[in-house]
XYZ file of C-alpha atoms in Angstrom:
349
model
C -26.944 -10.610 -2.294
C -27.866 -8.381 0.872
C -27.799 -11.414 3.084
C -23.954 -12.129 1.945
C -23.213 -8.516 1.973
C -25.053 -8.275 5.475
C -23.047 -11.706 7.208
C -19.941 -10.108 5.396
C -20.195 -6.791 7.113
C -21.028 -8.780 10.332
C -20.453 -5.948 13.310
C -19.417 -8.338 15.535
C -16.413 -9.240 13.342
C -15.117 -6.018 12.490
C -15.943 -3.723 15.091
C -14.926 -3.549 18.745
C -17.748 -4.216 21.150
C -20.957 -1.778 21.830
C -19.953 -0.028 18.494
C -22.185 -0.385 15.307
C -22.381 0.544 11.765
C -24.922 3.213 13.012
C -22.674 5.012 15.441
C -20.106 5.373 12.369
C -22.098 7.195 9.519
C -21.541 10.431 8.412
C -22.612 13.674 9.992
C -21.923 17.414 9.338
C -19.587 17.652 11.897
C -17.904 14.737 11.042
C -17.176 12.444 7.802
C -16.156 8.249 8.670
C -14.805 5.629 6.710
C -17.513 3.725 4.835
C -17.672 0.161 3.695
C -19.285 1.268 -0.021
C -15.690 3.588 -0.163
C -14.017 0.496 -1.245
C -16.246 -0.036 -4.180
C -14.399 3.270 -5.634
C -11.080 0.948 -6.316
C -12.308 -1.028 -8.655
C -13.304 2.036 -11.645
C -9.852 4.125 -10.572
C -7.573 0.604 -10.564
C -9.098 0.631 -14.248
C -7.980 4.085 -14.966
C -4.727 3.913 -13.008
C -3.645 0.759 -15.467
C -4.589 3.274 -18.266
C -2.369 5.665 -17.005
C -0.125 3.310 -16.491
C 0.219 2.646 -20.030
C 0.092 5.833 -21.069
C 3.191 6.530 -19.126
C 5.398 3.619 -20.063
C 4.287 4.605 -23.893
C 4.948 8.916 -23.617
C 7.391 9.536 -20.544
C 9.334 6.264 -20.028
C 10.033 5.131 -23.272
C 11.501 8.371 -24.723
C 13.242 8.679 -21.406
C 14.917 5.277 -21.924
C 15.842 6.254 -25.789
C 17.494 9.325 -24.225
C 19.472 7.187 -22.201
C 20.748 4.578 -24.997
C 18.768 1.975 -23.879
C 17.402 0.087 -26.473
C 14.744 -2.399 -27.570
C 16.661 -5.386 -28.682
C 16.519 -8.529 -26.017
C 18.969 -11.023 -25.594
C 20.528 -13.251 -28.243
C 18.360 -15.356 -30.352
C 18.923 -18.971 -30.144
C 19.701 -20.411 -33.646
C 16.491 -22.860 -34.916
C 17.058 -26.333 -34.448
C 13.413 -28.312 -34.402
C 14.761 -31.281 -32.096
C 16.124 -28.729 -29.362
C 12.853 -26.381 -30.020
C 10.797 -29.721 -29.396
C 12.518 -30.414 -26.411
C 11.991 -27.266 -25.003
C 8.536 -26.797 -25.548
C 7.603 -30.122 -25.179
C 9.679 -32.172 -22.435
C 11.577 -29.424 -20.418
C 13.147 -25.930 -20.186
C 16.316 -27.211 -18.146
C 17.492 -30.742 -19.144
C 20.031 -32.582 -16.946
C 22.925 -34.797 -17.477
C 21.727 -37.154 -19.174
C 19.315 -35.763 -21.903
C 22.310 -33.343 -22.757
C 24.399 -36.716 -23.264
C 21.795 -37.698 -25.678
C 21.066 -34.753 -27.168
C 24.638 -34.612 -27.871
C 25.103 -37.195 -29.776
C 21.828 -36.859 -31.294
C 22.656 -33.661 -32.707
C 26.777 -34.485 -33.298
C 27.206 -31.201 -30.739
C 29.169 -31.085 -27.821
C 27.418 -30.496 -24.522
C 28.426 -26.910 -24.304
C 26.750 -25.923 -27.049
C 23.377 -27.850 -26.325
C 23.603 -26.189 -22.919
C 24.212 -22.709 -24.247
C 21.707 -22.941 -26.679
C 18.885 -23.455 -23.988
C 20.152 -20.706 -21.620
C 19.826 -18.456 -25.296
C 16.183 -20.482 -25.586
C 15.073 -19.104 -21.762
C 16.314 -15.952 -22.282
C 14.797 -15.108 -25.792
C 11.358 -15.654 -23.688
C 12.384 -12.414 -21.602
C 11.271 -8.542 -21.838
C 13.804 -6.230 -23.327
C 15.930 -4.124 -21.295
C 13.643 -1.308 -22.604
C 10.234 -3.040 -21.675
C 11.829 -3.268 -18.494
C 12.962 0.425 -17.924
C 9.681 1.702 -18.839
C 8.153 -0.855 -16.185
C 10.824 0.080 -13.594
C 10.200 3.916 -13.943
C 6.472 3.451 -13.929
C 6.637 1.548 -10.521
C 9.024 4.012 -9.236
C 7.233 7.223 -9.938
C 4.008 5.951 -8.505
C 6.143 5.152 -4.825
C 8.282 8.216 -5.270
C 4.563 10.534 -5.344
C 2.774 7.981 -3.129
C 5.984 8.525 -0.168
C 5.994 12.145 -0.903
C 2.077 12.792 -0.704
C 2.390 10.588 2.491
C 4.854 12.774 4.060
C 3.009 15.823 3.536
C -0.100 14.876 4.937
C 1.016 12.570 7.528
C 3.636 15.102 9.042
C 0.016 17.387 10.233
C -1.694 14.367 11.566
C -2.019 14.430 15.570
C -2.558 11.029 16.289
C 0.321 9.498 14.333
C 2.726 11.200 17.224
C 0.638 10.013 19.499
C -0.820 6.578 18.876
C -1.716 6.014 22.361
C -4.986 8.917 21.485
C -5.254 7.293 18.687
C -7.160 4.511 20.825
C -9.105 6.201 23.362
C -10.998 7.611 20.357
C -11.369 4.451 18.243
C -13.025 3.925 15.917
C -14.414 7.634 16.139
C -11.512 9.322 13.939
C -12.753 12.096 11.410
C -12.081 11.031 7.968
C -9.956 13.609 6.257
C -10.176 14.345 2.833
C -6.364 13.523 2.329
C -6.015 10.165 4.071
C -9.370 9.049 2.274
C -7.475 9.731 -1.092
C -4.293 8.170 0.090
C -5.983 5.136 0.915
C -8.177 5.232 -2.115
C -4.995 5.754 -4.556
C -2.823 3.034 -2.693
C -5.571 0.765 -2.617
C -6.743 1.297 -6.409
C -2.881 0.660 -7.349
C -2.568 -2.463 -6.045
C -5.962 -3.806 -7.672
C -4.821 -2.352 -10.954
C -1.768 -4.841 -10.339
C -4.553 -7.574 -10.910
C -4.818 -6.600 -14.433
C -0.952 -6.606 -15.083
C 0.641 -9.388 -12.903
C 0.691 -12.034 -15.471
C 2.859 -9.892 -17.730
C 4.672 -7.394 -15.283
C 8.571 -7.781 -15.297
C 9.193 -8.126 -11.235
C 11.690 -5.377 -10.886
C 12.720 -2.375 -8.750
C 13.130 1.060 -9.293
C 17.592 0.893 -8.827
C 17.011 -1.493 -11.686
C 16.578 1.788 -13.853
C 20.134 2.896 -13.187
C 21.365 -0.806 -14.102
C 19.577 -0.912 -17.430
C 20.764 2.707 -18.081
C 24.812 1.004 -17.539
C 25.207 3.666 -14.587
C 26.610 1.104 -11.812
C 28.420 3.832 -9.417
C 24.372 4.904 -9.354
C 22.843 1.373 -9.443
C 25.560 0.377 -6.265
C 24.602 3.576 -4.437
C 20.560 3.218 -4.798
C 20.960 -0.627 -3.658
C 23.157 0.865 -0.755
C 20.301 3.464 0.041
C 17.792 0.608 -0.507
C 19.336 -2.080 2.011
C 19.976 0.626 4.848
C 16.029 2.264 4.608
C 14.435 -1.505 4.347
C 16.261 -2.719 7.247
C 16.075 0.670 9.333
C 12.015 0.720 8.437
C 11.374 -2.955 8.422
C 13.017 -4.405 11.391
C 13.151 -0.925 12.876
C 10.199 1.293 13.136
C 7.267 -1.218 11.742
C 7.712 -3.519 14.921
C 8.870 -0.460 17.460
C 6.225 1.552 16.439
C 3.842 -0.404 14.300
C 3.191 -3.772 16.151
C 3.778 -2.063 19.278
C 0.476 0.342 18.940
C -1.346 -2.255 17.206
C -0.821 -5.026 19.233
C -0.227 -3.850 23.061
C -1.539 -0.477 23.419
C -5.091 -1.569 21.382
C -4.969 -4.847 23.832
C -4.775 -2.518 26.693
C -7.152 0.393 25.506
C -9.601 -1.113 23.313
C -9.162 -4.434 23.616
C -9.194 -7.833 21.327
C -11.993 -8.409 18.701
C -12.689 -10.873 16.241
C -10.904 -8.550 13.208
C -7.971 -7.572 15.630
C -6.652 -10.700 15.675
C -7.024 -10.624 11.854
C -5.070 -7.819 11.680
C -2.540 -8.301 13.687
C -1.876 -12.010 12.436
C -1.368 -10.415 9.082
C 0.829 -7.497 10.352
C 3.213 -10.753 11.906
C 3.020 -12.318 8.843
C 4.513 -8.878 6.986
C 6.726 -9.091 10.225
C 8.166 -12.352 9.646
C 8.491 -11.867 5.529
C 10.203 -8.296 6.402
C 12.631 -10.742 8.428
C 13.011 -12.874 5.883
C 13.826 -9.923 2.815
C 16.165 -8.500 5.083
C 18.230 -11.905 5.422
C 18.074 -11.753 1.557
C 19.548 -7.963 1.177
C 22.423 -8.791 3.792
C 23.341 -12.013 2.096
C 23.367 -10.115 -1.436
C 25.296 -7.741 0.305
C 27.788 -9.746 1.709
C 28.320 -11.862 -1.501
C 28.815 -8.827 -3.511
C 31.712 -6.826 -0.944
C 33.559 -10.699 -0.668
C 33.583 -10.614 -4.604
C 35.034 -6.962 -4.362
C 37.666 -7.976 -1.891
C 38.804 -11.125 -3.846
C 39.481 -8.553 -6.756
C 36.347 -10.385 -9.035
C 34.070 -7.311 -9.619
C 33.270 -3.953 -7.654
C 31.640 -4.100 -4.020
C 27.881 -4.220 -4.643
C 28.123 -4.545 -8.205
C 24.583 -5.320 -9.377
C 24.781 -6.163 -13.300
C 25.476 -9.980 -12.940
C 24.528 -11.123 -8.939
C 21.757 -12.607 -8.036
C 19.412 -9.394 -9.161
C 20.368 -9.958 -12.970
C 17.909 -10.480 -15.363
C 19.353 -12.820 -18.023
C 20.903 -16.054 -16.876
C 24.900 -16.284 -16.142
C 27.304 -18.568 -18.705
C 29.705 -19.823 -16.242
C 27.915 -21.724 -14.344
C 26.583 -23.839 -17.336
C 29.536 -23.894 -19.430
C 31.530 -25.008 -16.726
C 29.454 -28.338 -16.368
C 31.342 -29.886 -19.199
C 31.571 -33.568 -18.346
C 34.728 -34.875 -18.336
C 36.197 -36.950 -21.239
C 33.456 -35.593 -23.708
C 35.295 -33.946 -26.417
C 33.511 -31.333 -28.488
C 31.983 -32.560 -31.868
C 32.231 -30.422 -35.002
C 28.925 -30.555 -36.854
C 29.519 -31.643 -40.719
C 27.674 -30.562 -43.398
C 25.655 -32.001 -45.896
C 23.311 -30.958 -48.813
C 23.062 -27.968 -46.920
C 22.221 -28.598 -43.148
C 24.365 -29.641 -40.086
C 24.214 -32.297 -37.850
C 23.593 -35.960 -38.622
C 19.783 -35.347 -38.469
C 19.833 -32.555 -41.041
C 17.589 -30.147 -38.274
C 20.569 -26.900 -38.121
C 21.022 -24.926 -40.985
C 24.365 -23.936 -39.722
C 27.208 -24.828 -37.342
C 27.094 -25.621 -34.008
C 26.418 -22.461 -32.084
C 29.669 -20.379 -31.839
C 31.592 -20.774 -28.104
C 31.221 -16.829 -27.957
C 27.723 -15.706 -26.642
Protein backbone atom coordinates (compact mmCIF):
# COMPACT_ATOMS: atom_id res chain seq x y z
CA UNK A 1 0.00 0.00 0.00
CA UNK A 2 2.91 2.64 0.63
CA UNK A 3 4.45 1.81 -2.69
CA UNK A 4 0.95 2.78 -4.53
CA UNK A 5 0.45 5.61 -2.21
CA UNK A 6 4.24 6.61 -2.78
CA UNK A 7 4.08 6.29 -7.10
CA UNK A 8 0.62 8.07 -6.56
CA UNK A 9 2.02 11.04 -4.76
CA UNK A 10 4.91 10.94 -7.34
CA UNK A 11 6.64 14.69 -6.90
CA UNK A 12 7.51 14.80 -10.21
CA UNK A 13 3.84 14.66 -11.30
CA UNK A 14 2.32 17.06 -9.12
CA UNK A 15 4.76 19.50 -8.23
CA UNK A 16 6.67 22.06 -10.28
CA UNK A 17 10.36 21.36 -10.55
CA UNK A 18 13.08 21.63 -7.52
CA UNK A 19 9.99 21.60 -5.14
CA UNK A 20 9.27 18.52 -2.86
CA UNK A 21 6.87 17.19 -0.42
CA UNK A 22 9.54 18.27 2.20
CA UNK A 23 9.70 21.93 1.33
CA UNK A 24 5.71 21.94 1.81
CA UNK A 25 5.06 20.61 5.44
CA UNK A 26 3.88 22.49 8.10
CA UNK A 27 5.75 24.91 10.29
CA UNK A 28 4.80 27.43 13.05
CA UNK A 29 5.00 30.17 10.92
CA UNK A 30 3.22 28.67 8.34
CA UNK A 31 0.39 25.84 7.79
CA UNK A 32 0.30 24.04 3.78
CA UNK A 33 -2.04 21.99 2.09
CA UNK A 34 -1.49 18.30 2.85
CA UNK A 35 -2.19 15.24 0.80
CA UNK A 36 -3.73 13.19 4.12
CA UNK A 37 -6.34 16.58 4.20
CA UNK A 38 -8.28 14.85 1.60
CA UNK A 39 -8.83 11.78 3.64
CA UNK A 40 -11.16 14.21 5.89
CA UNK A 41 -13.96 14.07 2.89
CA UNK A 42 -14.78 10.88 3.10
CA UNK A 43 -16.23 10.84 7.25
CA UNK A 44 -17.87 14.63 6.65
CA UNK A 45 -19.45 13.50 2.94
CA UNK A 46 -21.03 10.79 5.40
CA UNK A 47 -22.32 13.32 7.77
CA UNK A 48 -23.19 15.96 5.18
CA UNK A 49 -25.71 13.15 3.46
CA UNK A 50 -27.05 12.87 7.08
CA UNK A 51 -27.70 16.30 7.21
CA UNK A 52 -28.90 16.19 4.15
CA UNK A 53 -31.67 14.09 5.14
CA UNK A 54 -32.33 15.61 8.05
CA UNK A 55 -33.10 18.74 6.19
CA UNK A 56 -35.31 17.48 3.40
CA UNK A 57 -37.28 15.56 6.45
CA UNK A 58 -37.55 18.93 9.21
CA UNK A 59 -37.05 22.24 7.08
CA UNK A 60 -38.04 21.36 3.47
CA UNK A 61 -40.85 19.29 3.80
CA UNK A 62 -42.91 21.48 6.19
CA UNK A 63 -41.75 24.34 4.04
CA UNK A 64 -43.29 22.69 0.95
CA UNK A 65 -46.71 21.83 3.03
CA UNK A 66 -46.74 25.57 3.80
CA UNK A 67 -46.67 26.25 0.32
CA UNK A 68 -49.56 23.73 -0.93
CA UNK A 69 -47.38 21.52 -2.44
CA UNK A 70 -48.28 18.19 -1.99
CA UNK A 71 -47.21 14.54 -2.06
CA UNK A 72 -49.34 12.99 -4.68
CA UNK A 73 -47.33 12.20 -8.19
CA UNK A 74 -48.74 12.06 -11.42
CA UNK A 75 -51.72 10.03 -12.59
CA UNK A 76 -51.71 6.37 -12.14
CA UNK A 77 -51.95 4.37 -15.20
CA UNK A 78 -55.00 2.00 -15.01
CA UNK A 79 -53.67 -2.01 -14.71
CA UNK A 80 -53.73 -3.78 -17.78
CA UNK A 81 -51.15 -7.02 -17.54
CA UNK A 82 -50.44 -7.08 -21.47
CA UNK A 83 -49.43 -3.23 -21.49
CA UNK A 84 -47.62 -3.75 -17.87
CA UNK A 85 -45.74 -6.75 -19.66
CA UNK A 86 -44.80 -4.74 -22.39
CA UNK A 87 -43.43 -2.19 -20.45
CA UNK A 88 -41.41 -4.00 -18.20
CA UNK A 89 -40.49 -6.52 -20.40
CA UNK A 90 -39.97 -5.36 -24.20
CA UNK A 91 -39.85 -1.46 -24.00
CA UNK A 92 -40.79 1.82 -22.25
CA UNK A 93 -41.54 3.72 -25.67
CA UNK A 94 -43.07 1.47 -28.40
CA UNK A 95 -43.27 2.74 -32.01
CA UNK A 96 -45.67 2.53 -34.79
CA UNK A 97 -46.04 -0.57 -35.19
CA UNK A 98 -46.31 -2.35 -31.73
CA UNK A 99 -49.02 0.42 -30.96
CA UNK A 100 -50.84 -0.98 -34.23
CA UNK A 101 -50.75 -4.28 -32.60
CA UNK A 102 -51.31 -3.48 -29.36
CA UNK A 103 -54.31 -1.85 -30.64
CA UNK A 104 -55.99 -4.31 -31.90
CA UNK A 105 -54.79 -6.62 -29.37
CA UNK A 106 -56.38 -4.78 -26.73
CA UNK A 107 -59.68 -3.44 -29.04
CA UNK A 108 -58.15 0.31 -27.99
CA UNK A 109 -57.43 2.95 -30.20
CA UNK A 110 -53.85 4.12 -30.46
CA UNK A 111 -54.40 7.17 -28.37
CA UNK A 112 -55.20 5.51 -25.56
CA UNK A 113 -52.32 2.80 -25.72
CA UNK A 114 -50.04 5.80 -26.17
CA UNK A 115 -51.42 7.76 -23.26
CA UNK A 116 -51.41 5.00 -21.10
CA UNK A 117 -47.52 4.56 -21.38
CA UNK A 118 -46.71 8.30 -21.05
CA UNK A 119 -49.11 7.71 -17.50
CA UNK A 120 -46.78 4.27 -17.13
CA UNK A 121 -43.27 6.59 -17.36
CA UNK A 122 -44.51 9.08 -15.36
CA UNK A 123 -45.96 7.01 -12.37
CA UNK A 124 -42.05 5.91 -12.11
CA UNK A 125 -41.28 9.70 -11.16
CA UNK A 126 -40.67 11.57 -7.64
CA UNK A 127 -43.51 13.69 -6.44
CA UNK A 128 -43.54 17.29 -6.83
CA UNK A 129 -42.88 17.26 -3.03
CA UNK A 130 -39.84 14.78 -3.12
CA UNK A 131 -38.67 17.13 -5.54
CA UNK A 132 -39.06 20.49 -3.59
CA UNK A 133 -37.43 19.12 -0.65
CA UNK A 134 -34.46 17.98 -3.06
CA UNK A 135 -34.47 21.38 -4.84
CA UNK A 136 -34.28 23.42 -1.53
CA UNK A 137 -31.67 21.13 -0.10
CA UNK A 138 -29.34 21.73 -3.18
CA UNK A 139 -30.09 25.31 -3.08
CA UNK A 140 -29.35 26.13 0.49
CA UNK A 141 -26.07 24.31 0.42
CA UNK A 142 -24.92 26.83 -2.91
CA UNK A 143 -26.74 29.78 -1.44
CA UNK A 144 -24.20 29.31 2.10
CA UNK A 145 -21.36 27.81 0.02
CA UNK A 146 -21.48 31.42 -2.49
CA UNK A 147 -22.02 33.46 0.54
CA UNK A 148 -19.14 31.91 2.81
CA UNK A 149 -17.07 32.27 -0.47
CA UNK A 150 -17.67 35.85 -0.75
CA UNK A 151 -16.76 36.63 2.64
CA UNK A 152 -13.58 35.07 2.77
CA UNK A 153 -12.51 35.48 -0.68
CA UNK A 154 -13.25 39.35 -0.76
CA UNK A 155 -9.88 39.57 2.12
CA UNK A 156 -7.72 37.33 0.07
CA UNK A 157 -4.63 39.29 -1.59
CA UNK A 158 -3.74 37.10 -4.20
CA UNK A 159 -7.15 36.60 -5.81
CA UNK A 160 -6.76 40.52 -7.04
CA UNK A 161 -3.67 39.80 -7.98
CA UNK A 162 -3.10 36.40 -9.55
CA UNK A 163 0.03 37.36 -11.17
CA UNK A 164 1.68 37.10 -7.03
CA UNK A 165 -0.14 34.42 -6.81
CA UNK A 166 2.73 32.66 -8.97
CA UNK A 167 5.90 34.07 -7.96
CA UNK A 168 5.07 32.44 -4.60
CA UNK A 169 3.82 29.03 -5.79
CA UNK A 170 3.31 26.59 -4.31
CA UNK A 171 4.43 28.44 -0.99
CA UNK A 172 0.83 29.97 -0.10
CA UNK A 173 -0.11 29.84 3.74
CA UNK A 174 -3.05 27.70 4.23
CA UNK A 175 -5.76 29.66 5.93
CA UNK A 176 -8.06 28.26 8.18
CA UNK A 177 -11.08 29.48 5.98
CA UNK A 178 -10.07 28.33 2.50
CA UNK A 179 -9.01 24.86 4.11
CA UNK A 180 -12.75 24.57 5.28
CA UNK A 181 -14.12 25.84 2.04
CA UNK A 182 -12.35 23.35 0.21
CA UNK A 183 -12.99 20.66 2.74
CA UNK A 184 -16.96 21.44 2.74
CA UNK A 185 -17.14 21.75 -1.19
CA UNK A 186 -15.16 18.81 -1.60
CA UNK A 187 -17.06 16.57 1.12
CA UNK A 188 -20.43 17.71 -0.76
CA UNK A 189 -19.71 16.47 -3.85
CA UNK A 190 -18.50 12.92 -2.46
CA UNK A 191 -21.65 12.79 -0.40
CA UNK A 192 -23.34 13.08 -4.00
CA UNK A 193 -21.80 9.47 -4.44
CA UNK A 194 -24.14 8.15 -1.94
CA UNK A 195 -27.31 9.87 -3.50
CA UNK A 196 -26.85 9.99 -7.34
CA UNK A 197 -28.73 6.92 -8.14
CA UNK A 198 -31.86 8.33 -6.53
CA UNK A 199 -31.37 12.23 -6.68
CA UNK A 200 -34.11 14.04 -8.83
CA UNK A 201 -31.63 16.26 -11.27
CA UNK A 202 -33.13 19.61 -10.58
CA UNK A 203 -32.32 23.27 -9.83
CA UNK A 204 -33.00 25.50 -7.22
CA UNK A 205 -35.78 28.01 -9.69
CA UNK A 206 -37.42 24.62 -9.86
CA UNK A 207 -38.67 25.45 -6.20
CA UNK A 208 -40.68 28.43 -7.39
CA UNK A 209 -42.19 26.14 -10.31
CA UNK A 210 -43.32 23.38 -7.98
CA UNK A 211 -44.62 26.09 -5.55
CA UNK A 212 -47.06 27.39 -9.01
CA UNK A 213 -45.22 30.92 -8.59
CA UNK A 214 -44.21 31.40 -12.46
CA UNK A 215 -43.76 35.43 -12.41
CA UNK A 216 -40.89 34.02 -9.70
CA UNK A 217 -39.89 30.80 -11.56
CA UNK A 218 -39.51 33.24 -15.08
CA UNK A 219 -37.53 35.82 -13.09
CA UNK A 220 -34.97 33.24 -11.26
CA UNK A 221 -34.43 31.47 -14.84
CA UNK A 222 -33.89 35.15 -16.13
CA UNK A 223 -31.32 35.78 -13.20
CA UNK A 224 -29.96 32.25 -13.88
CA UNK A 225 -29.23 32.59 -17.79
CA UNK A 226 -27.65 36.21 -17.40
CA UNK A 227 -25.07 35.08 -14.18
CA UNK A 228 -24.14 31.58 -16.10
CA UNK A 229 -23.34 33.25 -19.23
CA UNK A 230 -21.72 36.50 -17.59
CA UNK A 231 -19.53 33.90 -15.19
CA UNK A 232 -19.09 31.10 -17.62
CA UNK A 233 -18.11 32.55 -20.86
CA UNK A 234 -17.14 35.72 -19.03
CA UNK A 235 -14.89 35.76 -16.08
CA UNK A 236 -13.84 31.80 -15.90
CA UNK A 237 -11.88 32.15 -19.31
CA UNK A 238 -10.87 36.13 -18.77
CA UNK A 239 -9.75 35.53 -15.53
CA UNK A 240 -9.62 31.85 -14.85
CA UNK A 241 -7.84 30.21 -17.91
CA UNK A 242 -6.01 33.30 -18.37
CA UNK A 243 -3.95 32.97 -14.84
CA UNK A 244 -3.92 29.36 -15.10
CA UNK A 245 -2.83 28.84 -18.36
CA UNK A 246 -0.50 31.94 -19.55
CA UNK A 247 0.66 33.67 -16.58
CA UNK A 248 1.69 29.99 -14.74
CA UNK A 249 3.36 29.15 -18.38
CA UNK A 250 5.27 32.29 -18.07
CA UNK A 251 6.08 32.35 -14.22
CA UNK A 252 6.22 28.90 -13.14
CA UNK A 253 6.13 27.08 -15.97
CA UNK A 254 4.52 23.60 -17.42
CA UNK A 255 4.59 20.36 -15.29
CA UNK A 256 3.32 17.06 -15.64
CA UNK A 257 -0.10 17.99 -13.35
CA UNK A 258 -0.42 21.46 -15.16
CA UNK A 259 -1.30 20.10 -18.14
CA UNK A 260 -3.78 17.96 -16.12
CA UNK A 261 -5.27 20.79 -14.89
CA UNK A 262 -5.60 22.86 -17.39
CA UNK A 263 -6.95 20.08 -19.89
CA UNK A 264 -9.71 19.67 -17.38
CA UNK A 265 -10.34 23.45 -16.85
CA UNK A 266 -10.89 23.36 -21.14
CA UNK A 267 -12.94 20.62 -20.79
CA UNK A 268 -15.32 22.74 -18.08
CA UNK A 269 -14.54 25.46 -20.80
CA UNK A 270 -15.96 23.75 -23.65
CA UNK A 271 -19.14 22.11 -21.53
CA UNK A 272 -19.71 25.86 -20.09
CA UNK A 273 -19.95 26.57 -24.02
CA UNK A 274 -22.04 24.03 -24.60
CA UNK A 275 -24.81 24.84 -21.37
CA UNK A 276 -24.82 28.21 -22.48
CA UNK A 277 -26.01 27.22 -26.16
CA UNK A 278 -28.67 25.22 -24.17
CA UNK A 279 -29.97 28.34 -21.88
CA UNK A 280 -30.11 30.68 -25.09
CA UNK A 281 -31.96 28.14 -27.14
CA UNK A 282 -34.51 27.58 -24.09
CA UNK A 283 -34.61 31.10 -24.06
CA UNK A 284 -35.35 31.82 -27.40
CA UNK A 285 -38.01 29.02 -27.73
CA UNK A 286 -39.80 30.26 -24.77
CA UNK A 287 -39.99 34.48 -25.86
CA UNK A 288 -41.08 33.02 -29.76
CA UNK A 289 -43.91 31.04 -27.88
CA UNK A 290 -44.75 34.38 -25.96
CA UNK A 291 -44.82 36.39 -29.13
CA UNK A 292 -47.01 33.88 -31.11
CA UNK A 293 -49.57 34.44 -28.16
CA UNK A 294 -49.01 30.36 -26.97
CA UNK A 295 -47.84 30.90 -23.32
CA UNK A 296 -45.88 33.73 -21.35
CA UNK A 297 -42.14 34.66 -22.37
CA UNK A 298 -39.96 32.25 -20.37
CA UNK A 299 -42.68 30.31 -19.07
CA UNK A 300 -41.05 27.30 -17.41
CA UNK A 301 -44.00 24.80 -16.30
CA UNK A 302 -44.22 22.81 -19.65
CA UNK A 303 -40.69 23.62 -21.91
CA UNK A 304 -38.11 21.63 -22.11
CA UNK A 305 -37.28 21.94 -18.07
CA UNK A 306 -40.67 20.09 -17.17
CA UNK A 307 -40.67 17.18 -15.27
CA UNK A 308 -43.58 15.01 -16.47
CA UNK A 309 -43.84 14.27 -20.15
CA UNK A 310 -46.11 16.63 -22.57
CA UNK A 311 -49.62 15.05 -24.23
CA UNK A 312 -49.53 16.77 -27.46
CA UNK A 313 -46.92 15.54 -28.90
CA UNK A 314 -48.13 11.86 -28.45
CA UNK A 315 -51.69 12.31 -28.93
CA UNK A 316 -51.14 14.03 -31.97
CA UNK A 317 -49.44 10.89 -33.62
CA UNK A 318 -52.78 9.39 -34.36
CA UNK A 319 -52.33 7.50 -37.61
CA UNK A 320 -54.52 8.31 -40.10
CA UNK A 321 -57.62 6.20 -40.99
CA UNK A 322 -57.48 4.36 -37.52
CA UNK A 323 -60.70 5.03 -35.91
CA UNK A 324 -60.94 4.75 -32.15
CA UNK A 325 -62.30 1.36 -30.76
CA UNK A 326 -64.72 1.29 -27.83
CA UNK A 327 -63.73 -1.53 -25.48
CA UNK A 328 -66.91 -3.95 -24.78
CA UNK A 329 -67.54 -5.60 -21.84
CA UNK A 330 -67.92 -8.94 -20.79
CA UNK A 331 -68.37 -11.01 -17.53
CA UNK A 332 -66.85 -8.16 -16.07
CA UNK A 333 -63.56 -7.07 -17.89
CA UNK A 334 -62.86 -5.03 -21.12
CA UNK A 335 -61.16 -5.72 -24.06
CA UNK A 336 -61.27 -8.90 -26.14
CA UNK A 337 -58.50 -10.44 -23.93
CA UNK A 338 -60.38 -9.88 -20.68
CA UNK A 339 -56.84 -8.03 -19.10
CA UNK A 340 -58.81 -4.20 -18.18
CA UNK A 341 -61.18 -4.13 -15.59
CA UNK A 342 -62.61 -1.03 -17.04
CA UNK A 343 -62.89 1.13 -20.17
CA UNK A 344 -60.42 2.27 -22.26
CA UNK A 345 -58.57 5.02 -20.48
CA UNK A 346 -60.67 8.27 -20.60
CA UNK A 347 -59.34 10.97 -23.55
CA UNK A 348 -58.98 13.49 -20.50
CA UNK A 349 -55.59 13.06 -18.61
Amino acid sequence: MAGILAWFWNERFWLPHNVTWADLKNTEEATFPQAEDLYLAFPLAFCIFMVRLIFERFVAKPCAIALNIQASGPQIAQPNAILEKVFTAITKHPDEKRLEGLSKQLDWDVRSIQRWFRQRRNQEKPSTLTRFCESMWRFSFYLYVFTYGVRFLKKTPWLWNTRHCWYNYPYQPLTTDLHYYYILELSFYWSLMFSQFTDIKRKAAKMANYAKFQKMCDLLFVMFAMVFITTRLGIFPLWVLNTTLFESWEIVGPYPSWWVFNLLLLLIQGLNCFWSVLIVKIACKAVSKGKAGKWNPLHVSKDDRSDIESSSDEEDSKPPGKSPHTATTTNGTSGTNGYLLTGPCSVDD
